[in-house]
C-alpha angles and dihedrals in degrees: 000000000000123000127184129172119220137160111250135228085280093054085256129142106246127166115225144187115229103219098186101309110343124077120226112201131219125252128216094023129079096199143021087245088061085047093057103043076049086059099040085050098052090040104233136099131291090246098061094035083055094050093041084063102042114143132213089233115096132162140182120287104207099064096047079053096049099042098048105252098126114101127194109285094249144029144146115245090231104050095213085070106061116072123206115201139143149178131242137197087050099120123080088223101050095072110089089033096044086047094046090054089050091055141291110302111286109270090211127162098260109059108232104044121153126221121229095260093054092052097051092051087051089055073056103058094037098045113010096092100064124167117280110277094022130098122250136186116315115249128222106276137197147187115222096179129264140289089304087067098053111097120201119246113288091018129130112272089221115215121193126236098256095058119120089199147358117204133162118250102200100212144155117248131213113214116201139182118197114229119227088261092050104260115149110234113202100218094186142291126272134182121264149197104210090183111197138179095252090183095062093049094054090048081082119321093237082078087062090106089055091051093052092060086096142118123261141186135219131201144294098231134029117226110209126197128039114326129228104264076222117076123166116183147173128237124185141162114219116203110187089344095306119111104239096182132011134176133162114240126202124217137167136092087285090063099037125072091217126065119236091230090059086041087058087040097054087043098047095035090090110082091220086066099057098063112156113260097002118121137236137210112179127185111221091200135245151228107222126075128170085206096060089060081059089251108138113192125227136216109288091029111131124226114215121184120174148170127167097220087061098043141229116029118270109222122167128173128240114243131172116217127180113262092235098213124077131184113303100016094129103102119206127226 
């Protein structure tokens, strides 16, 4: 099934189910967050609580989509509840570009010698893919900031001042609800894009944590049920309506050395990330950067990430927005 959220022809939140190229909404729920703790409460899948509630009102989806009235599939109503994470160096294709960003490769004396980030990515390929039910190598993990940071589809990805760089990072995304006795429930997967300052990161990759402060953006559909292992997708970055750079991206437990199932169990394993109620949206990583190709993307450029298992494209602006904040703006009491 396929779930999207939009704002309907009142300006209210309403969840709906995308049949070919209408949308029917949903009726009795306001989000898809209400839909899932529905769901949680009546004890059956997403699936059958969406078509339990399924309204005799549809409309066409193209235009939700063109006249910005499709919102990311999933939020909390209250944003800092909703925290937004992810883990790199997960795809067998992002080592050599994810290293080059870091830095050249170390000169050091022994020829041969890996940098951290090439190490961690090896703990990856020897140990990420465990049995089902035991615990494999941690990933590289990472905090984006919570619901405020999350930007609808065909929004602005806003970039602060401050920023050396904003790319687009094309990723699968894992959307969770927490249940009342602190079970995480997968609601689907949708397509991302996680946008990072690439420049700062490869400044040195112990400023990882900075580049990741950014916006993002989800969606626009949710895709529920299990996914391909195989994804093939499209990334491209659009200046005054011509593609400047293009490249296809693969995704999916076959391309990745870690298994989505040890990814959620190093994520969840922590007890603060299984609140009651919050939201999660978690970045599984990529491979495919325009920034590794040495393009750098300007304001008006438009990201666009597809593929055709997870819906509709995801395409979002670059915009740059004063920071807001200078030295020596904290005040003390």
């Amino acid at each position: 099934m396929r779930l999207i959220q939009l704002r309907d022809d009142g300006g209210d939140i309403r969840v709906g189910v995308i049949e070919g190229e209408v949308v029917r909404l949903l009726d009795g729920v306001d989000s898809t967050w209400a839909l899932a703790n529905a769901a949680i409460a009546a004890g059956r899948s997403l699936d059958d609580e969406a078509a339990a509630r399924a309204g005799a009102t549809t409309l066409a989806y193209a235009p939700l989509l063109r006249e910005g009235r499709v919102l990311s599939p999933l939020h909390h109503p209250d944003p800092a509840h909703c925290l937004v994470t992810g883990t790199g160096l997960t795809h067998l294709g992002s080592a050599a570009a994810r290293d080059a960003m870091h830095q050249k490769l170390q000169q050091q004396a022994e020829e041969g010698t890996l940098t951290d980030s090439m190490r961690m990515f090896q703990w990856g390929v020897e140990g990420g893919m465990p049995a089902p039910g035991t615990a494999g190598a941690q990933p590289e993990w990472f905090y984006k900031g919570d619901g405020q940071i999350v930007v609808p589809p065909g929004a602005p990805l806003r970039s602060p001042d401050f920023a050396l760089d904003g790319g687009e990072e094309p990723e699968l995304v894992g959307l969770y609800v927490i249940g009342p006795d602190g079970t995480p429930h997968r609601l689907g997967y949708a397509l991302g894009n996680e946008f990072s300052d690439h420049v700062t990161e490869r400044q040195n990759y112990l400023y990882l944590a900075h580049s990741k402060l950014r916006t993002c953006a989800v969606g626009p559909e949710l895709r529920t049920g299990p996914l391909p292992a195989d994804l093939r997708g499209t990334s491209r970055l659009r200046r005054d309506g011509a593609v400047v750079w293009e490249k296809p991206f693969l995704t999916g437990e076959a391309n990745m050395c870690h298994s989505l199932e040890n990814l959620e169990y190093h994520h969840f394993k922590y007890a603060a990330h299984r609140r009651p109620g919050d939201v999660h949206l978690h970045f599984f990583g990529t491979a495919t950067l325009s920034f590794a190709d040495g393009v750098r993307a300007q304001p008006g450029d438009v990201f666009e990430i597809e593929i055709a298992e997870l819906g509709a494209p995801l395409a979002n602006p670059l915009q740059v927005v004063p920071a807001g904040f200078a030295p020596g703006g904290v005040r003390a009491l």
